[in-house]
């Protein structure tokens, strides 16, 4: 398996994008792969549009050039559309269809998916927010979506589970693992 | 030795500990804050001192003081923090230092989270001190540790420049097993060196100028200043994170270019001279201003005047924003980057659902009217720009001074300076005293949310705990404002709309400096109890009054208000709705 994989995670500030990036990175360390990542802190985290880059097998800079990403994970459909220009043709886009209105504006989720379709036919879409709430909290959306992604990344599922254990608070490990496993099921 | 997936800022903290830091001082500021957060954690293991100081100048002077006792100290801030600390900073180069003094500055090209894109390397040049610039997170960690010994060798403070893309990136970093040790040294009186009266200052400048020769020698030895494929005729000089971008393009396209990575200022003149001697063409990529480029022009002038230099001065490389693989690729290969191909609704940062500032802004607008002028300041509340309650924002503390100036001539309109609690302690107190002393006619609104919210919720002198979580004094802002000379001080709770409006109407037409303290913890400080509100769509008349709060959890769908799962239960909208359509979701 090619161990190089550039991943964009997109969403809205506060959706736990930094944690997703840390978990993927930690999983790489567990497997001895080199890894780089870039993320957003500060003002944009207050509900702004947020992107994180994770570059598995990378020895250079942390930023994925446009049109070069192997996977897009979007925790919100508008943000998925916004960052779809990063994606290589026909690479997987994992899109949460539950929308967060942007500054009071709603929009058609379908339109967003159409934009993403211009880049790739390989879309795994669903209302993963409601799925997360079903498991117990809106906060675990990020981990549920990592579960869906597990099948596409060049690190083992077990390493990702170990990485989750290392990165979330002890009392939250179980609920996060449930979310991860639910995500993994969805992807099958 | 072991590997960890670390944020650039965390790696810098490890580097400081490897360098035997004994004390660290900082004021929070994106993108630098996580260095101190990590140091707080590491200090529990190694027992060194970490402090959130009230501003960067105080932080700098503290670190300088520690250095004078012979110990190693660091001072950490974002780029604009150095403006605040610059008074102490510049003259500290005159006196020099004893224990290693490392200044870590996180620049913010593209102003992701800042009011400007200033380049800190200019400060190092002005102060005539060495500046190191890491090109990767691993280097950042190794360099800050090395910076202590360079500082001691040169007898000068050393500035380490990071940028957002380094501080807020992550990488697999190799860490050393730390053998931490402390020193047993003490302050020695040497007034001719440390008391900068004019006679001593004149002598010190001469000494500082003489040190320059030594520094130039030291940077020649630095292995981080390195070159590859030097025999080729086309060369690239690059520094910092731009080096990674350049390297990626060079490897991916197999470009036949010589590459020089600059890691220090002053430049390694000898190495650069020999690098550019045989070159026909030279590209220069660096973050920020063309600082390296200007110096390369000077070197080229004497040894290779016909060389073609392509960079920010020649105009081929953009002079604003960040470098990136795309930007460099365009200059080297003429490839224009794939850009977003649809225009989509913007999503700017907004105040959180339930943010007390939203309540404050709503109340102020209701009482003082749309004609009021709101000179603002720096913090989450700068986002009030969207609701028309922030009209200016220059730098920390500027809202009060700017407001005094405006109020002196705008006599008919209310002037309300908006400042946060942490910012008030940082830079607002002298401004308030000045306003009172000089009889300004303005309202000063201190949004006291019990934390330094924007940078990640650090404590400050108003909350009664220190960086390490120990109990300390808590300064009462209302009392302080009275002592500073305010005509009238009132306290409101921004969640209680009607009550607050009543209180403020009473001070509206008074004269002089009136201080409003809007007290209510940030939603990250006081945990929510899970309460949510919902709209009864039968009762909702679609009047849009509740939208004026600008709470991101409320939006209008099919003409009716709707509250999303992101509601934090502050209840402000319930109090505002004239039809009783908003109720707790039970
Ligand atoms: S972090 Fe706190 S102060 Fe900042 S916007 Fe959110 S609630 Fe308001
Ligand atoms: S109670 Fe109303 S104003 Fe407060 S967070 Fe919820 S929706 Fe927003």
PDB file of C-alpha atoms in Angstrom, chain A residues 67 69 87-91 118-120, chain B residues 338:
ATOM      1  CA  UNK A  67      -5.613  19.799  -6.378  1.00  0.00           C
ATOM      2  CA  UNK A  69      -5.392  15.989  -1.675  1.00  0.00           C
ATOM      3  CA  UNK A  87      -9.061  17.302  -3.965  1.00  0.00           C
ATOM      4  CA  UNK A  88      -7.487  15.260  -6.752  1.00  0.00           C
ATOM      5  CA  UNK A  89      -9.947  14.018  -9.388  1.00  0.00           C
ATOM      6  CA  UNK A  90     -12.186  11.209  -8.173  1.00  0.00           C
ATOM      7  CA  UNK A  91     -10.702  10.811  -4.750  1.00  0.00           C
ATOM      8  CA  UNK A 118     -17.519  18.349 -10.205  1.00  0.00           C
ATOM      9  CA  UNK A 119     -14.346  17.110  -8.552  1.00  0.00           C
ATOM     10  CA  UNK A 120     -15.186  13.572  -7.644  1.00  0.00           C
TER      11      UNK A 120
ATOM     12  CA  UNK B 338      -6.010  25.871  -9.010  1.00  0.00           C
TER      13      UNK B 338
END
